[in-house]
Coordinates of C-alpha atoms and ligand atoms in Angstrom, one line a residue:
X1 CA 81.0 301.4 -45.6
X2 CA 81.9 297.8 -46.4
X3 CA 85.5 296.8 -45.7
X4 CA 86.3 294.2 -48.4
X5 CA 88.9 292.4 -46.6
X6 CA 89.2 289.6 -49.1
X7 CA 89.6 286.8 -46.9
X8 CA 88.6 283.6 -48.4
X9 CA 88.2 280.2 -46.7
X10 CA 86.9 276.8 -47.8
X11 CA 84.1 277.0 -45.3
X12 CA 82.4 279.6 -42.9
X13 CA 81.0 278.7 -39.9
X14 CA 78.6 281.1 -38.0
X15 CA 78.2 280.5 -34.5
X16 CA 80.6 278.6 -32.0
X17 CA 78.0 277.0 -30.0
X18 CA 77.1 273.2 -29.8
X19 CA 76.6 272.9 -33.6
X20 CA 79.2 275.5 -34.7
X21 CA 81.8 273.9 -32.5
X22 CA 81.6 270.8 -34.0
X23 CA 81.4 271.8 -37.5
X24 CA 84.6 273.7 -37.3
X25 CA 86.2 270.7 -35.3
X26 CA 85.1 268.2 -37.9
X27 CA 86.1 270.1 -41.1
X28 CA 89.4 271.7 -39.7
X29 CA 90.9 268.7 -38.5
X30 CA 90.1 267.1 -41.9
X31 CA 92.1 269.9 -43.4
X32 CA 89.7 272.3 -44.6
X33 CA 90.4 276.0 -44.2
X34 CA 87.4 277.2 -41.8
X35 CA 86.6 280.9 -40.7
X36 CA 84.6 280.8 -37.5
X37 CA 82.4 283.9 -37.3
X38 CA 81.2 284.4 -33.7
X39 CA 79.2 287.3 -32.6
X40 CA 80.5 287.2 -29.0
X41 CA 83.8 287.8 -27.2
X42 CA 86.5 285.0 -26.7
X43 CA 85.9 282.9 -23.7
X44 CA 88.8 281.7 -21.4
X45 CA 89.1 280.2 -18.1
X46 CA 90.0 283.5 -16.5
X47 CA 86.3 284.3 -16.9
X48 CA 85.1 281.3 -14.9
X49 CA 83.9 281.7 -11.1
X50 CA 82.4 278.6 -10.4
X51 CA 84.3 278.9 -7.0
X52 CA 84.0 282.5 -6.2
X53 CA 81.7 283.1 -3.0
X54 CA 79.0 285.6 -3.8
X55 CA 80.4 287.9 -0.8
X56 CA 83.4 288.5 -3.2
X57 CA 81.0 290.2 -5.8
X58 CA 80.1 293.7 -5.7
X59 CA 76.4 293.2 -5.1
X60 CA 76.6 289.7 -3.5
X61 CA 74.7 288.4 -6.3
X62 CA 71.6 289.8 -4.6
X63 CA 71.0 292.8 -6.8
X64 CA 68.6 291.2 -9.3
X65 CA 67.5 294.7 -10.4
X66 CA 71.0 295.6 -11.5
X67 CA 71.2 292.7 -14.0
X68 CA 67.5 293.5 -14.8
X69 CA 68.6 297.1 -16.1
X70 CA 70.4 295.6 -19.1
X71 CA 69.0 292.1 -19.2
X72 CA 65.4 292.0 -18.2
X73 CA 64.6 288.8 -20.4
X74 CA 68.0 287.0 -20.2
X75 CA 67.7 287.3 -16.3
X76 CA 64.5 285.7 -16.1
X77 CA 66.5 282.4 -16.0
X78 CA 68.5 282.3 -13.0
X79 CA 71.8 281.5 -15.0
X80 CA 72.1 285.1 -16.1
X81 CA 73.0 286.8 -12.7
X82 CA 75.5 289.1 -11.3
X83 CA 78.3 286.4 -12.1
X84 CA 77.4 285.8 -15.8
X85 CA 75.6 288.5 -17.1
X86 CA 78.1 290.2 -19.5
X87 CA 78.2 286.6 -21.3
X88 CA 74.4 287.4 -22.4
X89 CA 73.1 289.8 -24.9
X90 CA 71.9 293.2 -23.7
X91 CA 68.4 293.1 -24.4
X92 CA 68.1 296.7 -25.4
X93 CA 71.0 296.4 -27.9
X94 CA 69.5 293.2 -29.6
X95 CA 65.7 293.2 -29.1
X96 CA 63.0 291.2 -30.6
X97 CA 59.5 291.9 -30.9
X98 CA 56.1 289.7 -30.2
X99 CA 52.5 290.5 -30.8
X100 CA 51.1 292.1 -27.5
X101 CA 48.8 288.9 -27.1
X102 CA 51.6 286.6 -27.3
X103 CA 54.6 287.3 -25.1
X104 CA 57.5 285.1 -25.5
X105 CA 60.9 285.1 -23.4
X106 CA 63.6 284.5 -25.6
X107 CA 66.4 283.5 -23.1
X108 CA 69.6 282.0 -23.3
X109 CA 71.1 284.5 -25.9
X110 CA 74.7 284.2 -25.3
X111 CA 77.5 286.5 -26.9
X112 CA 80.5 284.5 -25.9
X113 CA 82.6 281.7 -27.9
X114 CA 80.9 278.5 -26.9
X115 CA 77.3 280.0 -27.2
X116 CA 74.6 278.3 -24.8
X117 CA 76.9 275.4 -24.0
X118 CA 78.5 277.8 -21.5
X119 CA 75.5 277.9 -19.3
X120 CA 73.4 275.0 -20.5
X121 CA 71.9 272.3 -18.1
X122 CA 73.9 269.4 -20.0
X123 CA 71.2 266.8 -19.9
X124 CA 72.1 264.7 -22.8
X125 CA 69.5 262.2 -24.3
X126 CA 69.2 260.3 -27.5
X127 CA 66.0 260.3 -29.8
X128 CA 64.6 257.1 -31.2
X129 CA 62.4 256.1 -34.2
X130 CA 59.6 256.9 -31.9
X131 CA 60.5 260.4 -32.5
X132 CA 62.0 260.4 -36.1
X133 CA 58.9 258.5 -37.4
X134 CA 56.3 259.8 -35.2
X135 CA 54.1 261.2 -37.9
X136 CA 53.6 257.5 -39.1
X137 CA 52.9 256.5 -35.8
X138 CA 50.1 259.1 -34.9
X139 CA 49.5 261.0 -38.3
X140 CA 50.4 264.4 -37.0
X141 CA 53.2 266.4 -38.8
X142 CA 56.0 265.1 -40.8
X143 CA 58.5 262.4 -40.4
X144 CA 62.3 263.0 -40.2
X145 CA 63.9 262.3 -43.5
X146 CA 66.3 260.0 -41.6
X147 CA 66.0 257.1 -39.0
X148 CA 67.8 256.0 -35.9
X149 CA 70.2 253.8 -37.7
X150 CA 71.7 256.5 -39.6
X151 CA 72.2 258.8 -36.8
X152 CA 73.4 256.2 -34.2
X153 CA 77.0 255.9 -35.1
X154 CA 77.2 259.8 -34.6
X155 CA 75.6 259.4 -31.4
X156 CA 78.4 257.1 -30.4
X157 CA 81.1 259.5 -31.8
X158 CA 79.7 262.5 -30.0
X159 CA 79.2 260.8 -26.7
X160 CA 82.6 259.4 -26.3
X161 CA 84.3 262.9 -27.0
X162 CA 81.9 264.9 -25.0
X163 CA 81.6 262.4 -22.1
X164 CA 78.0 261.8 -21.0
X165 CA 77.3 260.1 -17.7
X166 CA 74.5 257.5 -17.4
X167 CA 73.1 254.0 -17.0
X168 CA 71.9 251.4 -19.6
X169 CA 68.3 251.1 -19.0
X170 CA 67.4 249.2 -22.1
X171 CA 64.6 251.3 -23.0
X172 CA 63.7 251.1 -27.0
X173 CA 62.3 254.6 -26.8
X174 CA 65.4 256.4 -25.0
X175 CA 68.2 254.4 -26.3
X176 CA 71.3 253.9 -24.3
X177 CA 74.7 255.3 -25.4
X178 CA 78.5 255.4 -24.8
X179 CA 78.2 256.4 -21.0
X180 CA 80.7 257.1 -18.3
X181 CA 79.8 255.8 -14.9
X182 CA 76.8 257.8 -13.7
X183 CA 76.7 260.5 -11.0
X184 CA 75.4 258.3 -8.1
X185 CA 72.0 258.8 -6.8
X186 CA 71.0 259.9 -3.3
X187 CA 69.2 257.6 -1.2
X188 CA 65.9 259.6 -1.6
X189 CA 66.5 259.4 -5.4
X190 CA 67.1 255.5 -5.0
X191 CA 64.1 255.1 -3.0
X192 CA 61.9 257.2 -5.5
X193 CA 63.4 255.2 -8.4
X194 CA 62.8 251.8 -6.9
X195 CA 59.1 252.5 -6.0
X196 CA 58.2 254.2 -9.2
X197 CA 59.3 251.1 -10.9
X198 CA 57.5 248.7 -8.7
X199 CA 54.5 250.7 -8.4
X200 CA 54.0 252.1 -11.8
X201 CA 56.4 250.3 -14.0
X202 CA 58.1 253.9 -15.0
X203 CA 61.9 254.4 -15.3
X204 CA 63.7 256.7 -13.1
X205 CA 67.3 257.0 -13.8
X206 CA 70.4 258.7 -13.0
X207 CA 70.6 262.1 -15.3
X208 CA 72.3 261.5 -18.6
X209 CA 74.4 264.4 -18.3
X210 CA 77.6 265.8 -20.0
X211 CA 79.6 266.1 -16.9
X212 CA 82.8 264.0 -16.6
X213 CA 83.0 261.1 -14.0
X214 CA 86.6 260.1 -15.7
X215 CA 89.0 262.2 -17.4
X216 CA 89.1 262.7 -21.1
X217 CA 91.9 264.5 -23.0
X218 CA 93.1 266.7 -20.2
X219 CA 89.6 267.4 -18.9
X220 CA 89.3 266.4 -15.3
X221 CA 86.4 264.6 -13.7
X222 CA 83.7 266.7 -12.1
X223 CA 84.5 267.7 -8.2
X224 CA 80.9 268.5 -7.4
X225 CA 81.3 272.0 -6.8
X226 CA 77.9 272.8 -8.4
X227 CA 77.6 276.0 -10.3
X228 CA 78.5 274.9 -13.9
X229 CA 76.7 277.8 -15.5
X230 CA 79.7 279.9 -14.0
X231 CA 82.2 277.9 -16.1
X232 CA 84.7 275.2 -15.0
X233 CA 88.2 275.5 -14.8
X234 CA 88.8 271.8 -14.8
X235 CA 86.7 271.5 -17.9
X236 CA 84.5 268.7 -16.5
X237 CA 81.3 269.6 -18.2
X238 CA 81.2 270.0 -22.1
X239 CA 81.4 273.5 -23.1
X240 CA 82.4 273.9 -26.9
X241 CA 84.7 276.9 -26.1
X242 CA 87.2 274.7 -24.3
X243 CA 86.6 271.5 -26.3
X244 CA 85.5 271.4 -30.0
X245 CA 86.6 275.0 -30.8
X246 CA 89.8 274.6 -28.8
X247 CA 90.3 271.7 -31.0
X248 CA 89.7 273.2 -34.3
X249 CA 91.7 276.2 -33.5
X250 CA 94.6 273.8 -32.4
X251 CA 94.4 272.2 -35.9
X252 CA 95.9 275.5 -37.6
X253 CA 93.0 275.2 -40.0
X254 CA 90.4 277.3 -38.2
X255 CA 90.5 281.2 -37.8
X256 CA 88.1 282.5 -34.9
X257 CA 86.8 285.9 -36.0
X258 CA 85.3 287.1 -32.8
X259 CA 82.6 290.0 -32.3
X260 CA 81.5 289.2 -35.9
X261 CA 77.8 289.7 -36.1
X262 CA 76.8 288.0 -39.1
X263 CA 74.2 290.2 -41.2
X264 CA 73.3 288.3 -44.4
X265 CA 74.7 285.7 -46.6
X266 CA 76.3 286.9 -49.8
X267 CA 75.0 285.5 -53.0
X268 CA 76.2 285.0 -56.5
X269 CA 72.9 285.1 -58.4
X270 CA 74.0 284.0 -61.7
X271 CA 75.3 280.6 -60.2
X272 CA 72.8 280.6 -57.7
X273 CA 75.7 280.0 -55.1
X274 CA 76.4 281.6 -51.5
X275 CA 79.7 283.3 -51.9
X276 CA 80.2 284.5 -48.0
X277 CA 79.0 286.6 -45.4
X278 CA 78.4 290.1 -44.7
X279 CA 79.0 290.8 -41.1
X280 CA 79.2 293.7 -38.6
X281 CA 82.1 294.1 -36.5
X282 CA 80.5 294.6 -32.9
X283 CA 83.2 297.0 -31.7
X284 CA 83.7 299.3 -34.7
X285 CA 80.2 298.8 -36.1
X286 CA 82.0 298.6 -39.5
X287 CA 80.7 296.0 -41.8
X288 CA 82.9 293.2 -43.5
X289 CA 82.6 290.6 -45.8
X290 CA 84.5 287.2 -45.7
X291 CA 84.3 284.7 -48.5
X292 CA 84.2 281.1 -49.0
X293 CA 83.2 277.9 -51.0
X294 CA 80.7 276.8 -48.5
X295 CA 78.6 278.6 -46.0
X296 CA 77.1 276.9 -42.9
X297 CA 74.9 278.6 -40.3
X298 CA 74.9 277.4 -36.6
X299 CA 73.9 280.5 -34.8
X300 CA 70.9 278.9 -32.9
X301 CA 67.7 278.3 -34.7
X302 CA 66.1 281.8 -34.4
X303 CA 69.4 283.7 -35.3
X304 CA 70.2 281.3 -38.3
X305 CA 66.6 281.8 -39.7
X306 CA 67.0 285.6 -39.1
X307 CA 70.1 285.5 -41.3
X308 CA 68.2 283.8 -43.9
X309 CA 65.3 286.1 -43.8
X310 CA 67.8 289.1 -43.7
X311 CA 69.5 287.8 -46.8
X312 CA 66.4 288.0 -49.3
X313 CA 67.3 288.7 -52.6
X314 CA 65.0 289.5 -56.0
X315 CA 65.3 285.7 -56.7
X316 CA 64.4 284.7 -53.0
X317 CA 62.3 287.6 -52.0
X318 CA 60.6 286.1 -49.0
X319 CA 64.1 284.8 -47.4
X320 CA 66.9 282.8 -48.8
X321 CA 66.4 279.5 -49.7
X322 CA 62.7 279.7 -49.1
X323 CA 61.1 278.6 -52.3
X324 CA 59.0 276.1 -50.2
X325 CA 57.5 279.2 -48.0
X326 CA 58.2 277.0 -44.8
X327 CA 61.2 279.0 -43.7
X328 CA 60.3 280.6 -40.1
X329 CA 57.3 278.3 -39.5
X330 CA 56.6 275.3 -37.3
X331 CA 58.7 277.0 -34.5
X332 CA 58.6 274.6 -31.5
X333 CA 60.2 275.0 -28.0
X334 CA 59.4 272.4 -25.0
X335 CA 56.7 273.2 -22.4
X336 CA 58.0 272.6 -18.9
X337 CA 55.3 274.3 -16.6
X338 CA 54.0 271.2 -14.8
X339 CA 55.6 269.0 -12.3
X340 CA 55.8 268.5 -8.5
X341 CA 57.7 268.0 -5.2
X342 CA 57.4 265.9 -2.1
X343 CA 59.3 265.2 1.2
X344 CA 61.1 261.9 2.0
X345 CA 63.0 260.7 5.0
X346 CA 66.5 262.2 5.6
X347 CA 68.1 258.5 6.4
X348 CA 70.3 260.0 9.0
X349 CA 72.0 262.5 6.8
X350 CA 72.4 266.1 8.1
X351 CA 72.1 269.3 6.0
X352 CA 75.2 271.5 5.5
X353 CA 75.7 274.8 4.0
X354 CA 79.1 273.8 2.3
X355 CA 78.4 270.2 1.2
X356 CA 79.3 268.7 -1.9
X357 CA 76.7 269.8 -4.8
X358 CA 75.9 267.2 -7.5
X359 CA 75.7 268.8 -10.9
X360 CA 72.6 266.5 -11.7
X361 CA 69.8 264.1 -10.1
X362 CA 67.2 262.2 -12.0
X363 CA 65.4 261.7 -15.1
X364 CA 62.2 260.0 -15.6
X365 CA 61.7 258.4 -19.2
X366 CA 58.5 259.1 -21.4
X367 CA 55.8 256.9 -20.5
X368 CA 52.9 258.4 -22.6
X369 CA 52.1 257.2 -26.2
X370 CA 54.7 254.3 -26.3
X371 CA 54.5 251.9 -29.3
X372 CA 53.2 248.8 -27.3
X373 CA 50.7 250.7 -25.2
X374 CA 47.0 252.0 -26.4
X375 CA 47.3 255.6 -27.3
X376 CA 47.0 258.2 -24.5
X377 CA 43.5 259.8 -25.3
X378 CA 44.3 263.3 -23.7
X379 CA 47.2 264.2 -26.1
X380 CA 49.8 263.3 -28.8
X381 CA 53.4 262.5 -28.0
X382 CA 54.8 262.9 -24.6
X383 CA 57.1 264.1 -21.8
X384 CA 59.8 263.3 -19.4
X385 CA 61.0 264.9 -16.3
X386 CA 64.1 266.2 -14.9
X387 CA 64.4 266.3 -11.1
X388 CA 66.8 266.1 -8.2
X389 CA 66.7 265.6 -4.4
X390 CA 67.6 268.3 -2.0
X391 CA 68.4 268.6 1.8
X392 CA 67.9 271.7 3.5
X393 CA 67.8 273.2 7.0
X394 CA 64.1 273.6 8.4
X395 CA 64.1 277.3 7.9
X396 CA 60.3 277.3 8.7
X397 CA 61.0 275.7 12.0
X398 CA 58.6 277.7 14.7
X399 CA 59.2 278.8 18.0
X400 CA 62.7 280.5 19.3
X401 CA 65.8 280.0 21.8
X402 CA 67.2 276.6 22.3
X403 CA 64.1 274.6 20.8
X404 CA 64.2 276.7 17.8
X405 CA 67.8 276.1 17.1
X406 CA 67.2 272.3 17.5
X407 CA 64.2 272.1 15.0
X408 CA 66.1 274.4 12.6
X409 CA 68.7 271.6 12.3
X410 CA 66.3 269.0 11.5
X411 CA 66.8 268.1 7.8
X412 CA 64.2 268.7 5.2
X413 CA 64.7 266.3 2.2
X414 CA 62.6 266.8 -0.9
X415 CA 62.5 265.7 -4.4
X416 CA 61.3 267.9 -7.0
X417 CA 60.5 266.8 -10.6
X418 CA 59.7 269.2 -13.7
X419 CA 58.2 268.0 -16.9
X420 CA 59.6 268.7 -20.4
X421 CA 56.9 268.3 -23.2
X422 CA 57.0 267.9 -26.8
X423 CA 55.3 270.8 -28.6
X424 CA 53.6 270.1 -32.0
X425 CA 54.9 271.9 -34.8
X426 CA 52.2 274.4 -36.0
X427 CA 52.4 276.8 -39.2
X428 CA 50.8 279.7 -37.1
X429 CA 53.6 279.5 -34.6
X430 CA 56.3 281.2 -36.5
X431 CA 59.0 283.9 -36.7
X432 CA 59.2 286.9 -39.4
X433 CA 61.6 290.1 -39.8
X434 CA 59.8 293.1 -38.0
X435 CA 60.4 295.9 -40.5
X436 CA 60.0 298.3 -37.8
X437 CA 62.9 297.5 -35.6
X438 CA 66.7 297.3 -35.8
X439 CA 69.2 296.2 -33.4
X440 CA 72.2 298.6 -32.5
X441 CA 74.1 297.2 -35.5
X442 CA 71.4 298.0 -38.0
X443 CA 70.1 294.6 -38.5
X444 CA 66.4 294.0 -38.8
X445 CA 65.1 292.1 -35.7
X446 CA 62.7 289.1 -35.3
X447 CA 59.2 289.3 -34.6
X448 CA 58.3 285.8 -32.7
X449 CA 54.9 284.6 -32.9
X450 CA 54.2 281.8 -30.4
X451 CA 51.7 280.0 -28.2
X452 CA 50.4 276.7 -26.8
X453 CA 47.7 274.7 -28.3
X454 CA 45.1 272.4 -27.1
X455 CA 47.7 269.5 -27.0
X456 CA 50.3 271.3 -24.9
X457 CA 47.5 272.4 -22.3
X458 CA 46.5 268.9 -22.2
X459 CA 50.2 267.6 -21.5
X460 CA 51.1 270.3 -19.1
X461 CA 47.9 269.2 -16.8
X462 CA 49.3 265.4 -17.0
X463 CA 52.7 266.7 -16.0
X464 CA 51.2 268.0 -12.7
X465 CA 48.8 265.0 -12.1
X466 CA 51.5 262.1 -13.1
X467 CA 54.1 263.9 -10.9
X468 CA 51.6 263.8 -7.9
X469 CA 50.8 260.1 -8.8
X470 CA 54.8 259.0 -8.8
X471 CA 55.6 261.2 -5.6
X472 CA 52.7 259.4 -3.9
X473 CA 53.5 255.9 -5.3
X474 CA 57.2 256.5 -3.7
X475 CA 55.6 257.5 -0.3
X476 CA 56.5 261.2 -0.2
X477 CA 54.9 263.4 2.2
X478 CA 53.6 267.0 1.8
X479 CA 53.2 266.5 -1.9
X480 CA 52.7 270.0 -3.9
X481 CA 51.9 269.7 -7.7
X482 CA 51.5 272.6 -10.3
X483 CA 50.2 272.7 -13.7
X484 CA 49.8 276.1 -15.1
X485 CA 49.6 277.7 -18.7
X486 CA 53.0 278.5 -20.1
X487 CA 52.4 282.1 -20.7
X488 CA 54.4 284.1 -21.2
X489 CA 55.9 281.5 -23.5
X490 CA 59.4 280.9 -23.1
X491 CA 61.9 278.0 -23.6
X492 CA 65.8 277.2 -24.1
X493 CA 65.1 274.2 -26.5
X494 CA 63.8 275.8 -29.5
X495 CA 63.8 274.3 -32.9
X496 CA 62.1 273.9 -36.5
X497 CA 61.8 277.0 -38.4
X498 CA 64.0 275.7 -41.4
X499 CA 62.8 272.1 -41.3
X500 CA 64.2 269.2 -43.0
X501 CA 62.4 266.9 -45.4
X502 CA 62.7 265.0 -48.5
X503 CA 60.1 267.0 -50.2
X504 CA 61.5 270.6 -51.3
X505 CA 58.0 271.8 -51.5
X506 CA 57.5 271.4 -47.7
X507 CA 61.0 271.7 -46.3
X508 CA 64.1 273.9 -46.4
X509 CA 66.8 271.5 -45.9
X510 CA 67.5 268.0 -46.9
X511 CA 68.5 265.2 -44.4
X512 CA 72.0 266.8 -44.4
X513 CA 71.0 270.0 -43.3
X514 CA 71.9 271.3 -46.9
X515 CA 69.5 274.0 -48.3
X516 CA 67.4 272.3 -51.4
X517 CA 67.6 275.7 -53.0
X518 CA 71.4 276.5 -52.7
X519 CA 73.6 273.6 -52.6
X520 CA 76.6 275.2 -50.7
X521 CA 74.4 276.6 -48.3
X522 CA 73.7 274.7 -44.8
X523 CA 72.1 275.3 -41.6
X524 CA 73.4 272.9 -39.1
X525 CA 71.6 273.8 -35.8
X526 CA 68.1 272.7 -34.5
X527 CA 66.2 274.9 -37.0
X528 CA 66.3 271.9 -39.2
X529 CA 64.3 269.5 -36.6
X530 CA 60.9 268.5 -38.1
X531 CA 59.6 268.0 -34.8
X532 CA 61.1 268.7 -31.1
X533 CA 60.9 265.5 -29.2
X534 CA 60.4 265.8 -25.5
X535 CA 64.3 264.6 -24.9
X536 CA 66.7 267.5 -24.6
X537 CA 67.9 268.4 -28.1
X538 CA 71.7 269.1 -27.8
X539 CA 73.2 265.8 -28.4
X540 CA 71.0 265.4 -31.5
X541 CA 72.2 268.9 -32.7
X542 CA 75.8 267.8 -32.4
X543 CA 75.4 264.3 -33.8
X544 CA 73.4 265.4 -36.8
X545 CA 75.8 268.4 -37.6
X546 CA 78.7 265.8 -37.6
X547 CA 76.9 263.6 -39.9
X548 CA 76.3 266.7 -42.2
X549 CA 79.7 267.6 -42.0
X550 CA 80.8 264.2 -43.3
X551 CA 78.1 264.4 -46.3
X552 CA 79.5 268.0 -47.0
X553 CA 83.1 266.7 -47.3
X554 CA 82.2 263.8 -49.6
X555 CA 80.2 266.2 -51.7
X556 CA 83.4 268.6 -52.1
X557 CA 85.5 265.7 -52.9
X558 CA 82.7 264.9 -55.7
X559 CA 82.9 268.7 -56.6
X560 CA 79.3 269.1 -56.4
X561 CA 79.6 272.0 -54.1
Ligands
FAD1 C1 70.1 277.7 -19.5 C2 70.0 276.6 -20.7 C3 70.0 275.4 -20.1 C4 69.9 274.2 -21.3 N1 70.0 273.0 -20.9 C5 70.0 272.0 -21.7 C6 70.0 270.6 -21.5 O1 70.2 270.3 -20.2 N2 70.2 269.8 -22.4 C7 70.1 270.3 -23.8 O2 70.3 269.4 -24.6 N3 70.0 271.4 -24.1 C8 70.2 272.4 -23.2 N4 70.1 273.7 -23.5 C9 70.1 274.1 -25.0 C10 71.2 274.2 -25.4 O3 72.3 274.8 -24.8 C11 71.2 274.3 -27.1 O4 70.2 273.4 -27.9 C12 72.5 274.3 -27.8 O5 73.6 275.2 -27.4 C13 72.1 275.2 -29.3 O6 73.4 275.0 -30.0 P1 73.4 275.9 -31.1 O7 74.8 275.7 -31.7 O8 72.1 276.0 -32.1 O9 73.4 277.3 -30.5 P2 74.5 278.2 -29.3 O10 75.0 277.1 -28.5 O11 73.3 279.0 -28.6 O12 75.5 279.0 -30.1 C14 75.2 279.9 -31.2 C15 76.3 280.7 -31.2 O13 75.9 281.7 -32.3 C16 76.4 283.1 -32.2 N5 75.6 283.7 -33.0 C17 74.2 284.1 -32.9 N6 73.8 284.7 -33.8 C18 74.9 285.2 -34.6 C19 75.3 285.9 -35.7 N7 74.3 286.7 -36.3 N8 76.4 286.2 -36.2 C20 77.6 285.3 -35.5 N9 77.2 284.6 -34.5 C21 76.0 284.5 -34.2 C22 76.1 283.2 -30.6 O14 76.8 284.3 -30.2 C23 76.5 281.8 -30.0 O15 77.8 282.0 -29.4 C24 70.0 274.7 -22.3 C25 70.2 276.1 -22.8 C26 70.1 277.2 -21.6 C27 70.2 278.4 -22.3
SF4_2 S1 80.1 270.8 -10.8 FE1 81.6 269.7 -11.8 S2 81.4 270.3 -14.0 FE2 80.4 271.7 -12.7 S3 81.7 273.6 -12.5 FE3 82.1 272.1 -10.6 S4 83.6 270.7 -11.1 FE4 82.9 271.7 -13.0

């Protein structure tokens, strides 16, 4: 039975992660009455455990099989562990399905205020016109319906608020931003940066990361304790729970409704308008309705599209706002199964079990298929690398007794780099509803069809080969490289199943993430991305969301919504 609470707002935002947090902040601070529906629990500093040693935990963070009992998929990525497991979905309560020959690990499914930003890796990179206009350059896919100059002011705005550390490198295809001072490179990283530049003319830089090196609005600079994925009591990394969402709530104009699992968008078919959201209260399992003038979905790509598919009506029988038929198609997610590692001199440094831990290391900018170079023959688009140096004891030291103890203390210093590559959008990588399976709240689940194509396979091979080439150029010893198929397919950077475009016949959203079909319905997460460039997506998700909110407010003033 549905409880008609008759609550009515100017705007409903579904999801409180990177996009939803910004939507609430931007709109509530401008005076609109916002309801924030979040499927997860409220987050608070009391849940943070970045300084808690493992020996204080019941299973010392060693009993992975206990975590796997409820979260066999989420725990495949190590940020879901004994410390954080109950921030994630229970994989049995909220399943999804895949064809048997196309397994896909949908990880990073958070159920807390802040969504994935609770545990994200914080790498924050801009896109450029090489990405927005890629289709014009190489003929594959569709251009974005906007260019770099239109999003640039919003990158500036978001970066200043979030706090991004980095260095200006002057690369046209990886534009510089509003940076705080970078987290310094180690000696090994500096050597690697200099030699790769000198010998191969490629750019290795300190990771551009959402970790503060100077305070912003009561948030302290990072003190290098290390495990950001367990929270941060000094609020030194960006998590929307204690930044954008907190600001929205402080405005007095935003109401957070927790444990609210949005099921479908409620429609007024006669006026072709969204009128609210039907959600399931995760605690009572009761369904409830909440109403608004505008609805914005920010639940993360697959989750938002699941809501649209579950909102089908007689008028939109294959999914709401899907007159184009492309809803659910062109699913993309980075490939990252190629890379390498090598050993470097320690430069007199000694290993330590308790030393400061930098939250990030290096990023290597894309170097394939750049505008002034001849096209790379083996694949379209490109990839970058994330990496870091590490120093450890020589755990593999041979022998015993005094000699063993001595060689154990010999430092082992390595650099490891992992490629992150663009996946081309393809019609046959898609999501649909599985009519046979529902979650514990009675909501039909997604069936995800995803596999790599020839372009991805060739790119992964080059990630491994180029990693070896750069480590060798930098003088590393004991170089190891890898390049293996990314099966089962998995990713944390999914995008593109309700894509933006200028042509309503080929896209679901316009450039302001407004559905072509229903003017007061928006989708402001990465599902609108027409392509998924190799840079990490979240900075662009946030900048685009703020831009779309400004458009939304202008349209409200013009009374078109
Ligand atoms: C381990 C990890 C590392 C990452 N590292 C990086 C990185 O270094 N750089 C980068 O750019 N990106 C990174 N990402 C990706 C980044 O976190 C996401 O791109 C970003 O958080 C997506 O924002 P979003 O608003 O779309 O979704 P989320 O931040 O996931 O927020 C979605 C919210 O919606 C809620 N929700 C879902 N369904 C419903 C529903 N039906 N009803 C109500 N609420 C719902 C969820 O509970 C969640 O709180 C990483 C992600 C993970 C998991
Ligand atoms: S490393 Fe820095 S940002 Fe991460 S938890 Fe520690 S203080 Fe916070």
